[in-house]
Amino acid sequence: MNATKFMQDFANFVNAGFPYIYIPSYEEERITNAIKNTISNKDLIKIDRKLYAWTQTDGLVSDDTKVRDTSNPINAIESVAKSNEDAIYIFKDFHIYFGGDRNSRPDYAVIRKLRDIIPTLKSSRKTIVFISSKLVIPCDMEKEISILDFSLPNEDEIRTLINELIDGLNPENVSLTEDDKTLLSRSALGLTMQEAENAFCRAIVNLKGLNKNALSIIHEEKNQVVKKTGVLEFVKSDLDINDIGGLENLKKWLIRRNNSWSEKAKEYNLPAPKGVLITGIPGCGKSLTAKAMSAIWGLPLLKLDMGKIFGGIVGSSEENMRKAIATAEAVAPSILWVDEIEKGFSGLKSGGDSGTSARVFGTFLTWMQEKTAPVFVIATANDISSLPPELLRKGRFDEIFFVDLPTSKEREKIFSVHLKKRMKNSNIHHEIEITDEICRELANESIGYVGAEIEQIVIASMYEAFYADRGLRKDDILKSIRETVPLSSTQREQILALREWAKERAVLATAVEDRESAAPDGNDDGDFVNHQGGRIVDFDL
Ligand code: ADP
C-alpha cells in the first residue's frame, strides 16, 4: 500500500464518519504529513478539517493554537467533545492508556470517556486518530476503532532520501551511479524512514561519504530491524536444489514458478503465485525445501515463527502478525516461510484465548487472499489435521503438497546427497564409492527411514570410521542403519492418519517415476490412491 492508497483509505474513513482510526506505526512524522496532504486534497476530503495533535507533554496543539489544560488525556477528550470545529485529532501513544505498556494496566477512566463521546463524534465532523508504535485496542472499543496500516517507505521514497542526503555532502565524497542508488534503495526496503536515515547516516560517517560499500551497513541494520520484530528473521542458507533428495514433483512445481513476478510474466498475463503449503511427516525435507527456495529463486527468505506470534499481552499477537506482513511486503520480492503454521492456528477450535487466534488468523487469511505484493508464502506443517479448513480453501495457497516417507528411489538420492556432501574432501581416502548400486543397496536396507535419519546415519558412520582412523566403508553405514530405529516404526497410526488426510487434499511431493520405481521391492502395498492417481508407498513395520 503506497501513500496514495493510505490517503484514499484515510479519506474514506473520515468521510464515512468513523469516530476512531488507529494507525500502528513508529512513523509519526510521515503519517502526519500524509494526513495533512489528505486534508488539503479537496478531491479526497471536501469539507475543511483543522488538524490537532495531542501528546502527554504538550496537550492539544494545532499550527496556531495550544489548547490550555489538555495534557491530561481526559481533559483532552472532553475538549474534543466540546469543540465546534470540524477537525482531525491525532492522539499519540494512547496504547499506554489501553494497557499496552509492559507495566501498565488499561486506564478505564480514559477508555470510558472515549466511549462516552462516540455519539458526539458521530454526529459531527470530528475524527480521533491514534498513532502508536503498538497496536493495542481495548476489548470494549473493538467495534468503534478502525485500523489503518501505513506502509513502510517504498523504493522511490528511499531514493529521494538518498538524494537529499547526497545534497548535503561534498560531491567529492560521493561515488554512486544511478544503478548503485537503485541497489541501495532496494536494500533499505523494510526499514522505516527514520531507520533508513539512521543507517545511511551511519554509512556516511563510516565511509566518510557515500558509495556502494554502504550496502553492507544497510544489510546489517536491516537484519537488526527484522530481528527486533521478535517474530521474523532472515534465513541465510547455502542450500540449493541439489541438496534435496527426491521430492521431484514439488521441486518441479517450484522451479516452474521462478520469475513469476517479472514484467515478462505479467505481459504473459500470469497471476502472481500466492504460496504453497507443504505438509507431511517430520524430517522428510519440508524445511530443507523452504531454505533451498531462497537459492532457487534468488530471493531473500524471511522465517516467521508462529509460536512467537502468540507470545505476549492481549493485542500484541495481532500486532506481531501485522508487523511481520508489513516487513515481508517491504522487502518484497521475498519468500515468507511460515514454519509450523499449525502452531498458530490450532488454538482456533478450542477458543480458549478470547478470540485472539481468530483475529490473527483473520488478518493472515485476508492478506493471503488479497495480497498484491510479491511475497511468496511457504507454509510448512507437520500436523495439519488441526488447521482450520478456511486456510485450505482454494484462493489461499496455490497448491498443497504432501511429503510422505521417502520411497526407495528417494532414499537412494538422499543417501547420495549426504554422502557426497560429507565425502567431498578429496584429501581423505574413503573406502566406498558413491555409485548408484551402493545407494540402492543402502536404500533397500533403510525402508521407513526419513531424510533426517538418513543424514544422521551418514554422520554416525563417519564418526565410526574417523574413530577407527580410516576412510568410510559401506559396512559402517549398514551397521549404523541397523543401530537406528526409525521413528516411523512407532508412529504407524499417525502416519496413516496424515496420509488419510492428504488423500483428499494434497498433491504428492514425490514424482510419479520415483513412486513407481518402488513397486518391485515388494513393499509397495499402496495404502491409498490420491487424487492424482499416485500411490503412496507403504513401509515395512
Ligand atoms: P521437516 O520435514 O521436519 O521440515 P527437515 O527439512 O528439517 O524436515 O529435515 C531435517 C534434515 O534432514 C534436513 O536439514 C536434511 O539435512 C535432511 N533431509 C530431510 N529430508 C531430506 C531430503 N529429501 N533430501 C536430503 N536431505 C533431507
Coordinates of C-alpha atoms and ligand atoms in Angstrom, one line a residue:
M1 CA 0.0 0.0 0.0
N2 CA 1.6 3.3 -1.0
A3 CA 0.9 6.7 0.5
T4 CA -1.8 7.5 -2.1
K5 CA -3.7 4.3 -1.1
F6 CA -3.3 5.3 2.5
M7 CA -4.6 8.8 1.7
Q8 CA -7.6 7.3 -0.1
D9 CA -8.4 4.9 2.8
F10 CA -7.9 7.6 5.4
A11 CA -10.3 9.9 3.5
N12 CA -12.8 7.1 3.2
F13 CA -12.8 6.5 6.9
V14 CA -13.1 10.3 7.7
N15 CA -15.9 10.8 5.1
A16 CA -17.8 7.9 6.4
G17 CA -17.8 9.5 9.9
F18 CA -15.8 6.8 11.7
P19 CA -15.0 8.2 15.2
Y20 CA -11.7 6.4 15.8
I21 CA -8.9 5.4 13.5
Y22 CA -5.9 3.5 14.8
I23 CA -2.6 3.6 12.8
P24 CA 0.0 1.3 14.3
S25 CA 3.4 2.7 13.3
Y26 CA 6.5 4.4 14.5
E27 CA 6.4 6.9 11.7
E28 CA 4.6 9.8 13.3
E29 CA 6.1 12.4 11.0
R30 CA 5.4 10.6 7.7
I31 CA 1.9 9.8 8.8
T32 CA 1.2 13.4 10.0
N33 CA 2.4 14.6 6.6
A34 CA 0.2 12.1 4.7
I35 CA -2.8 13.2 6.8
K36 CA -2.0 16.9 6.1
N37 CA -1.9 16.1 2.4
T38 CA -5.1 14.2 2.6
I39 CA -7.0 17.1 4.3
S40 CA -5.7 19.6 1.9
N41 CA -6.8 17.5 -1.1
K42 CA -10.3 18.6 -2.0
D43 CA -10.8 15.5 -4.2
L44 CA -10.4 13.4 -1.1
I45 CA -12.0 15.4 1.7
K46 CA -14.4 18.1 0.5
I47 CA -15.0 20.0 3.8
D48 CA -12.1 21.7 5.5
R49 CA -10.8 20.0 8.7
K50 CA -8.4 21.5 11.1
L51 CA -5.6 19.3 12.4
Y52 CA -4.6 18.9 16.1
A53 CA -2.0 16.7 17.7
W54 CA -2.0 15.6 21.3
T55 CA 0.9 14.4 23.4
Q56 CA 1.1 14.0 27.1
T57 CA 3.7 16.7 27.3
D58 CA 2.0 19.4 25.2
G59 CA -1.7 18.6 25.3
L60 CA -3.7 19.5 22.2
V61 CA -1.8 21.7 19.8
S62 CA -2.6 22.9 16.3
D63 CA -0.5 25.1 14.0
D64 CA -1.6 28.3 15.6
T65 CA -3.2 27.3 18.9
K66 CA -2.3 25.4 22.0
V67 CA -5.5 24.3 23.9
R68 CA -4.9 25.1 27.6
D69 CA -5.0 22.4 30.3
T70 CA -5.3 19.4 27.9
S71 CA -2.2 17.4 28.8
N72 CA -4.4 15.2 30.9
P73 CA -6.0 12.7 28.5
I74 CA -9.5 13.0 30.0
N75 CA -9.4 16.8 29.7
A76 CA -8.2 16.5 26.1
I77 CA -11.0 14.1 25.2
E78 CA -13.6 16.4 26.8
S79 CA -12.2 19.3 24.9
V80 CA -12.6 17.4 21.7
A81 CA -16.2 16.6 22.6
K82 CA -17.0 20.3 23.4
S83 CA -15.3 21.8 20.3
N84 CA -17.5 23.0 17.4
E85 CA -14.7 22.8 14.9
D86 CA -14.6 20.3 12.1
A87 CA -11.2 18.7 12.9
I88 CA -8.9 15.7 13.0
Y89 CA -7.2 15.0 16.3
I90 CA -4.0 12.9 16.3
F91 CA -3.5 11.3 19.7
K92 CA 0.0 9.9 20.2
D93 CA 1.0 7.0 22.4
F94 CA -2.5 6.1 23.6
H95 CA -1.5 2.4 23.7
I96 CA -0.3 3.3 27.2
Y97 CA -3.8 4.1 28.4
F98 CA -5.1 0.9 26.6
G99 CA -2.8 -1.3 28.7
G100 CA -0.2 -1.8 26.1
D101 CA 2.8 -0.8 28.1
R102 CA 4.6 -3.6 29.7
N103 CA 3.8 -2.4 33.2
S104 CA 0.6 -0.5 32.7
R105 CA -3.0 -1.6 33.1
P106 CA -5.8 -0.3 31.0
D107 CA -6.9 3.2 32.2
Y108 CA -10.6 2.5 32.4
A109 CA -11.5 6.2 33.0
V110 CA -9.9 7.2 29.8
I111 CA -11.5 4.3 27.9
R112 CA -14.9 5.1 29.4
K113 CA -14.5 8.8 28.4
L114 CA -13.6 7.7 24.8
R115 CA -16.8 5.5 24.7
D116 CA -18.9 8.3 26.1
I117 CA -18.1 10.7 23.3
I118 CA -18.8 8.3 20.5
P119 CA -22.3 9.7 19.7
T120 CA -20.8 13.3 19.8
L121 CA -18.1 12.3 17.3
K122 CA -20.5 10.5 15.1
S123 CA -22.9 13.5 14.9
S124 CA -20.2 16.0 14.0
R125 CA -17.2 16.2 11.6
K126 CA -14.6 15.2 14.2
T127 CA -12.2 12.2 14.0
I128 CA -9.7 11.0 16.5
V129 CA -6.7 9.3 15.1
F130 CA -4.4 7.2 17.4
I131 CA -0.8 6.8 16.2
S132 CA 1.1 4.4 18.3
S133 CA 4.1 2.2 17.9
K134 CA 2.0 -0.7 19.3
L135 CA -1.4 -1.9 18.2
V136 CA -3.4 -2.3 21.4
I137 CA -7.2 -2.0 21.3
P138 CA -9.3 -2.3 24.5
C139 CA -11.9 -5.1 24.1
D140 CA -14.7 -2.6 24.8
M141 CA -13.8 -0.4 21.8
E142 CA -13.0 -3.0 19.2
K143 CA -16.1 -2.2 17.2
E144 CA -15.6 1.5 17.2
I145 CA -11.9 1.6 16.3
S146 CA -10.9 1.1 12.6
I147 CA -7.3 0.0 12.0
L148 CA -5.4 1.6 9.1
D149 CA -2.0 0.4 8.0
F150 CA 0.7 2.8 7.0
S151 CA 3.2 1.2 4.7
L152 CA 6.9 1.4 5.1
P153 CA 8.6 3.7 2.6
N154 CA 8.9 2.4 -1.0
E155 CA 11.9 2.4 -3.3
D156 CA 11.2 5.8 -4.7
E157 CA 10.8 7.4 -1.2
I158 CA 14.1 5.9 -0.1
R159 CA 15.8 7.1 -3.3
T160 CA 14.5 10.6 -2.5
L161 CA 16.1 10.3 0.9
I162 CA 19.4 9.2 -0.6
N163 CA 19.4 12.2 -3.0
E164 CA 18.6 14.6 -0.1
L165 CA 21.5 13.2 1.9
I166 CA 23.8 13.4 -1.1
D167 CA 22.8 17.1 -1.5
G168 CA 24.3 17.8 1.9
L169 CA 27.6 16.1 1.1
N170 CA 30.7 17.3 -0.6
P171 CA 30.4 15.9 -4.2
E172 CA 34.0 14.6 -3.9
N173 CA 32.9 12.2 -1.2
V174 CA 30.1 10.7 -3.2
S175 CA 30.6 7.9 -5.7
L176 CA 27.3 6.4 -6.7
T177 CA 25.9 5.6 -10.2
E178 CA 22.1 5.6 -10.7
D179 CA 22.3 1.8 -10.6
D180 CA 24.1 1.9 -7.3
K181 CA 21.3 4.2 -5.9
T182 CA 18.7 1.7 -7.1
L183 CA 20.6 -1.1 -5.3
L184 CA 20.9 1.0 -2.1
S185 CA 17.2 2.0 -2.1
R186 CA 16.2 -1.6 -2.6
S187 CA 18.5 -2.8 0.1
A188 CA 16.8 -0.4 2.6
L189 CA 13.3 -1.7 1.9
G190 CA 11.8 -3.0 5.1
L191 CA 13.2 -0.1 7.2
T192 CA 11.1 2.9 8.4
M193 CA 12.2 6.2 7.1
Q194 CA 13.9 7.0 10.3
E195 CA 15.7 3.7 10.4
A196 CA 16.8 4.1 6.8
E197 CA 18.0 7.6 7.5
N198 CA 20.0 6.4 10.6
A199 CA 21.5 3.6 8.5
F200 CA 22.6 5.9 5.7
C201 CA 24.0 8.4 8.2
R202 CA 26.0 5.7 9.9
A203 CA 27.3 4.6 6.5
I204 CA 28.2 8.2 5.6
V205 CA 30.2 8.6 8.9
N206 CA 32.0 5.2 8.4
L207 CA 32.8 5.7 4.8
K208 CA 33.4 9.5 5.1
G209 CA 30.9 9.9 2.3
L210 CA 28.6 7.6 0.4
N211 CA 29.4 4.8 -2.0
K212 CA 28.4 1.3 -2.8
N213 CA 30.1 -0.1 0.3
A214 CA 27.1 1.4 2.2
L215 CA 25.3 -1.8 1.2
S216 CA 26.8 -4.0 3.9
I217 CA 25.9 -1.4 6.6
I218 CA 22.3 -1.2 5.4
H219 CA 22.1 -5.0 5.4
E220 CA 23.4 -5.1 8.9
E221 CA 20.8 -2.5 10.0
K222 CA 18.1 -4.4 8.3
N223 CA 19.0 -7.7 9.9
Q224 CA 18.7 -5.9 13.3
V225 CA 15.3 -4.4 12.5
V226 CA 13.9 -7.7 11.2
K227 CA 15.2 -9.5 14.3
K228 CA 13.7 -6.8 16.5
T229 CA 10.2 -7.7 15.2
G230 CA 10.8 -10.7 17.5
V231 CA 8.9 -12.9 15.1
L232 CA 10.8 -12.7 11.9
E233 CA 14.4 -13.5 10.9
F234 CA 16.3 -13.5 7.7
V235 CA 17.4 -17.1 6.9
K236 CA 20.7 -17.3 5.1
S237 CA 21.5 -20.7 3.7
D238 CA 23.8 -22.1 1.2
L239 CA 21.4 -25.0 0.4
D240 CA 20.2 -25.3 -3.2
I241 CA 18.0 -27.6 -5.2
N242 CA 20.7 -30.3 -5.4
D243 CA 20.6 -30.7 -1.6
I244 CA 17.1 -32.0 -1.8
G245 CA 17.0 -35.8 -2.5
G246 CA 13.7 -36.7 -4.2
L247 CA 10.5 -34.6 -3.9
E248 CA 10.8 -34.1 -7.6
N249 CA 7.2 -33.1 -8.1
L250 CA 7.4 -30.4 -5.6
K251 CA 10.8 -29.2 -6.9
K252 CA 9.4 -29.1 -10.5
W253 CA 6.4 -27.0 -9.4
L254 CA 8.6 -24.5 -7.6
I255 CA 11.1 -24.2 -10.5
R256 CA 8.2 -23.6 -12.9
R257 CA 7.2 -20.6 -10.8
N258 CA 10.6 -18.9 -10.9
N259 CA 10.4 -15.3 -12.2
S260 CA 6.7 -15.3 -11.8
W261 CA 6.8 -11.7 -10.6
S262 CA 8.8 -10.5 -13.6
E263 CA 7.4 -8.0 -16.1
K264 CA 7.6 -10.8 -18.7
A265 CA 5.3 -13.0 -16.6
K266 CA 2.9 -10.0 -16.3
E267 CA 2.9 -9.5 -20.0
Y268 CA 2.2 -13.2 -20.4
N269 CA -0.9 -12.5 -18.2
L270 CA 0.2 -14.9 -15.5
P271 CA -1.2 -14.3 -12.0
A272 CA 1.5 -13.9 -9.4
P273 CA 1.7 -17.1 -7.2
K274 CA 0.4 -16.8 -3.6
G275 CA 2.2 -19.6 -2.0
V276 CA 2.4 -23.2 -1.2
L277 CA 1.6 -25.3 1.9
I278 CA 4.0 -28.2 2.4
T279 CA 2.7 -30.8 4.9
G280 CA 3.8 -34.2 5.9
I281 CA 5.9 -36.4 8.0
P282 CA 8.6 -34.7 10.2
G283 CA 12.2 -35.0 8.9
C284 CA 11.3 -35.5 5.3
G285 CA 12.6 -32.2 3.9
K286 CA 9.9 -29.6 4.3
S287 CA 12.2 -27.0 6.0
L288 CA 15.0 -28.0 3.7
T289 CA 12.9 -27.1 0.7
A290 CA 11.9 -23.8 2.2
K291 CA 15.5 -22.9 2.8
A292 CA 16.6 -24.1 -0.7
M293 CA 13.9 -21.9 -2.2
S294 CA 16.0 -18.8 -1.5
A295 CA 18.7 -20.0 -3.8
I296 CA 16.3 -21.5 -6.4
W297 CA 14.6 -18.1 -6.8
G298 CA 17.4 -15.8 -5.7
L299 CA 15.1 -14.1 -3.2
P300 CA 15.5 -13.2 0.4
L301 CA 13.9 -15.7 2.8
L302 CA 12.2 -14.5 5.9
K303 CA 11.2 -17.0 8.5
L304 CA 8.1 -16.3 10.6
D305 CA 7.9 -18.1 14.0
M306 CA 4.3 -18.8 14.6
G307 CA 4.9 -19.8 18.2
K308 CA 6.3 -16.3 18.9
I309 CA 3.4 -14.5 17.3
F310 CA 1.3 -15.6 20.2
G311 CA 3.7 -14.7 22.9
G312 CA 2.7 -11.5 24.6
I313 CA -0.1 -9.5 26.1
V314 CA -3.5 -9.2 24.6
G315 CA -3.5 -7.4 21.3
S316 CA 0.2 -7.9 20.6
S317 CA -0.3 -11.2 18.7
E318 CA -2.3 -9.3 16.1
E319 CA 0.3 -6.5 16.0
N320 CA 3.0 -9.1 15.6
M321 CA 1.3 -10.6 12.6
R322 CA 0.7 -7.2 11.0
K323 CA 4.4 -6.2 11.6
A324 CA 5.5 -9.5 10.0
I325 CA 3.3 -9.0 7.0
A326 CA 4.4 -5.3 6.6
T327 CA 8.1 -6.2 6.8
A328 CA 7.8 -9.1 4.3
E329 CA 6.0 -6.8 1.9
A330 CA 8.5 -4.1 2.3
V331 CA 11.4 -6.4 1.4
A332 CA 9.5 -7.9 -1.5
P333 CA 10.0 -9.7 -3.7
S334 CA 10.6 -12.1 -1.0
I335 CA 9.7 -15.5 0.4
L336 CA 7.9 -15.7 3.7
W337 CA 8.4 -19.0 5.3
V338 CA 5.7 -19.7 7.9
D339 CA 7.2 -22.5 9.9
E340 CA 4.9 -24.9 11.7
I341 CA 1.9 -22.9 10.8
E342 CA -0.3 -25.3 12.8
K343 CA 1.1 -23.9 16.0
G344 CA -0.5 -20.6 15.2
F345 CA -4.0 -21.6 14.3
S346 CA -4.7 -24.8 16.2
G347 CA -6.0 -22.7 19.1
L348 CA -8.9 -21.6 17.0
K349 CA -11.0 -24.7 17.7
S350 CA -10.6 -24.6 21.5
G351 CA -11.5 -20.9 21.5
G352 CA -9.6 -20.5 24.8
D353 CA -7.8 -17.3 24.1
S354 CA -10.8 -14.9 23.8
G355 CA -10.7 -14.6 20.0
T356 CA -7.0 -13.6 19.6
S357 CA -6.3 -16.6 17.4
A358 CA -9.3 -15.9 15.3
R359 CA -8.3 -12.3 14.8
V360 CA -4.7 -13.1 13.9
F361 CA -6.0 -15.9 11.6
G362 CA -8.3 -13.4 10.0
T363 CA -5.5 -10.9 9.4
F364 CA -3.4 -13.6 7.8
L365 CA -6.2 -15.0 5.6
T366 CA -7.3 -11.6 4.3
W367 CA -3.7 -10.9 3.5
M368 CA -3.2 -14.2 1.7
Q369 CA -6.4 -13.6 -0.3
E370 CA -5.8 -10.0 -1.2
K371 CA -2.0 -9.6 -1.3
T372 CA -0.7 -8.0 -4.4
A373 CA 2.9 -7.5 -3.1
P374 CA 5.3 -10.2 -4.5
V375 CA 5.6 -12.1 -1.3
F376 CA 5.5 -15.9 -1.8
V377 CA 4.4 -17.8 1.2
I378 CA 5.8 -21.2 2.0
A379 CA 3.9 -22.6 5.0
T380 CA 5.2 -25.9 6.5
A381 CA 3.2 -28.1 8.8
N382 CA 3.7 -31.4 10.4
D383 CA 0.3 -31.9 11.8
I384 CA -2.3 -30.2 9.7
S385 CA -5.3 -32.1 10.8
S386 CA -5.8 -29.2 13.3
L387 CA -5.6 -26.5 10.7
P388 CA -8.8 -24.6 10.0
P389 CA -10.5 -25.6 6.7
E390 CA -10.6 -21.9 5.6
L391 CA -6.9 -22.0 5.2
L392 CA -7.0 -24.9 2.9
R393 CA -9.7 -23.4 0.6
K394 CA -8.8 -22.6 -3.0
G395 CA -7.6 -19.0 -3.3
R396 CA -5.3 -19.1 -0.3
F397 CA -2.5 -21.4 -1.3
D398 CA -1.8 -22.3 -5.0
E399 CA -1.1 -25.8 -4.0
I400 CA -0.9 -28.1 -1.0
F401 CA 1.8 -30.7 -1.1
F402 CA 2.2 -33.8 1.0
V403 CA 5.7 -35.1 1.8
D404 CA 5.5 -38.8 2.6
L405 CA 8.2 -41.2 3.8
P406 CA 10.8 -41.3 1.1
T407 CA 10.4 -44.1 -1.4
S408 CA 13.2 -46.4 -2.2
K409 CA 14.3 -44.3 -5.2
E410 CA 14.2 -41.2 -3.0
R411 CA 16.2 -42.8 -0.2
E412 CA 18.8 -43.6 -2.9
K413 CA 19.0 -39.9 -3.8
I414 CA 19.1 -38.8 -0.2
F415 CA 22.0 -41.2 0.6
S416 CA 23.8 -39.8 -2.5
V417 CA 23.2 -36.2 -1.4
H418 CA 24.5 -36.7 2.1
L419 CA 27.4 -39.0 1.2
K420 CA 28.6 -36.6 -1.5
K421 CA 28.3 -33.7 1.0
R422 CA 30.4 -35.5 3.7
M423 CA 32.9 -37.1 1.3
K424 CA 33.8 -34.1 -0.8
N425 CA 37.3 -33.6 0.7
S426 CA 39.5 -35.4 -1.8
N427 CA 42.4 -35.5 0.7
I428 CA 40.7 -38.2 2.7
H429 CA 40.7 -41.7 1.2
H430 CA 37.3 -43.3 1.7
E431 CA 36.8 -47.0 1.1
I432 CA 33.5 -46.6 -0.6
E433 CA 32.5 -45.1 -3.9
I434 CA 29.2 -43.3 -4.2
T435 CA 27.7 -45.4 -7.0
D436 CA 24.0 -46.0 -7.9
E437 CA 24.3 -49.6 -6.9
I438 CA 25.7 -48.7 -3.4
C439 CA 23.0 -46.1 -2.9
R440 CA 20.3 -48.6 -4.0
E441 CA 21.6 -51.2 -1.6
L442 CA 21.6 -48.7 1.3
A443 CA 18.1 -47.6 0.3
N444 CA 16.9 -51.2 0.4
E445 CA 18.2 -51.5 3.9
S446 CA 16.6 -48.4 5.2
I447 CA 12.9 -48.8 4.5
G448 CA 10.8 -46.5 6.7
Y449 CA 13.7 -44.1 7.4
V450 CA 13.2 -40.4 6.8
G451 CA 15.7 -37.9 5.3
A452 CA 16.8 -36.6 8.7
E453 CA 17.5 -40.1 9.9
I454 CA 19.5 -40.9 6.8
E455 CA 21.6 -37.8 7.3
Q456 CA 22.2 -38.9 10.9
I457 CA 23.1 -42.4 9.8
V458 CA 25.7 -41.0 7.4
I459 CA 27.2 -38.8 10.1
A460 CA 27.2 -41.6 12.7
S461 CA 29.0 -43.9 10.3
M462 CA 31.6 -41.2 9.5
Y463 CA 32.3 -40.9 13.3
E464 CA 32.9 -44.7 13.4
A465 CA 35.3 -44.5 10.5
F466 CA 37.0 -41.4 12.0
Y467 CA 37.4 -43.1 15.3
A468 CA 38.9 -46.2 13.6
D469 CA 41.3 -43.8 11.9
R470 CA 40.4 -44.8 8.4
G471 CA 38.2 -43.9 5.5
L472 CA 34.4 -44.6 5.4
R473 CA 33.3 -48.1 4.5
K474 CA 29.9 -49.4 3.3
D475 CA 29.7 -51.6 6.4
D476 CA 29.9 -48.6 8.6
I477 CA 26.8 -47.3 7.0
L478 CA 25.0 -50.6 7.1
K479 CA 25.9 -51.0 10.8
S480 CA 24.6 -47.5 11.5
I481 CA 21.3 -48.3 9.7
R482 CA 20.9 -51.4 11.9
E483 CA 21.5 -49.4 15.0
T484 CA 19.0 -46.7 14.2
V485 CA 15.3 -47.3 15.0
P486 CA 13.3 -45.2 12.5
L487 CA 10.6 -43.1 14.1
S488 CA 8.1 -44.4 11.6
S489 CA 8.2 -47.8 13.2
T490 CA 6.4 -46.4 16.3
Q491 CA 4.2 -43.9 14.5
R492 CA 2.3 -46.0 12.1
E493 CA -1.0 -44.7 13.2
Q494 CA -0.1 -41.1 13.0
I495 CA 1.5 -41.6 9.6
L496 CA -1.6 -43.4 8.2
A497 CA -3.8 -40.6 9.6
L498 CA -1.7 -38.0 7.9
R499 CA -1.9 -39.9 4.6
E500 CA -5.6 -40.3 5.0
W501 CA -5.9 -36.5 5.5
A502 CA -3.7 -35.8 2.5
K503 CA -5.5 -38.3 0.2
E504 CA -8.3 -35.8 -0.5
R505 CA -6.5 -32.5 -0.1
A506 CA -2.9 -32.7 -1.2
V507 CA -0.6 -33.5 -4.1
L508 CA 2.3 -35.8 -3.6
A509 CA 5.7 -34.2 -3.5
T510 CA 7.2 -37.4 -4.8
A511 CA 7.3 -37.7 -8.6
V512 CA 5.5 -40.4 -10.4
E513 CA 8.7 -42.1 -11.6
D514 CA 10.0 -42.3 -8.1
R515 CA 6.8 -43.8 -6.8
E516 CA 6.6 -46.4 -9.5
S517 CA 10.2 -47.4 -9.1
A518 CA 9.5 -48.5 -5.6
A519 CA 7.0 -51.1 -6.6
P520 CA 9.4 -54.0 -7.4
D521 CA 10.9 -54.0 -3.9
G522 CA 7.8 -55.7 -2.7
N523 CA 6.8 -53.1 -0.1
D524 CA 4.5 -51.1 -2.2
D525 CA 1.2 -52.1 -0.7
G526 CA -0.4 -48.8 -1.8
D527 CA -2.3 -47.6 1.3
F528 CA -4.4 -45.4 -0.9
V529 CA -4.5 -43.7 -4.3
N530 CA -4.5 -40.0 -4.1
H531 CA -6.5 -37.6 -6.4
Q532 CA -3.7 -37.6 -8.9
G533 CA -3.8 -41.3 -9.2
G534 CA -0.4 -41.7 -7.5
R535 CA 0.1 -44.4 -5.0
I536 CA 1.6 -43.6 -1.6
V537 CA 4.1 -46.3 -0.8
D538 CA 3.7 -48.2 2.4
F539 CA 6.7 -49.1 4.5
D540 CA 7.7 -52.2 6.4
L541 CA 6.9 -52.1 10.0
Ligands
ADP1 P1 11.0 -31.3 8.1 O1 10.2 -32.0 7.1 O2 10.6 -31.8 9.5 O3 11.0 -29.8 8.0 P2 13.8 -31.0 7.6 O4 13.7 -30.4 6.3 O5 14.1 -30.1 8.7 O6 12.5 -31.8 7.9 O7 14.9 -32.2 7.6 C1 15.9 -32.2 8.5 C2 17.2 -32.6 7.8 O8 17.1 -33.9 7.2 C3 17.5 -31.6 6.6 O9 18.2 -30.5 7.0 C4 18.3 -32.5 5.7 O10 19.7 -32.5 6.1 C5 17.8 -33.9 6.0 N1 16.7 -34.3 5.0 C6 15.4 -34.4 5.2 N2 14.8 -34.7 4.0 C7 15.7 -34.7 3.0 C8 15.7 -34.9 1.6 N3 14.6 -35.2 1.0 N4 16.9 -34.8 1.0 C9 18.1 -34.5 1.6 N5 18.1 -34.3 2.9 C10 17.0 -34.4 3.7

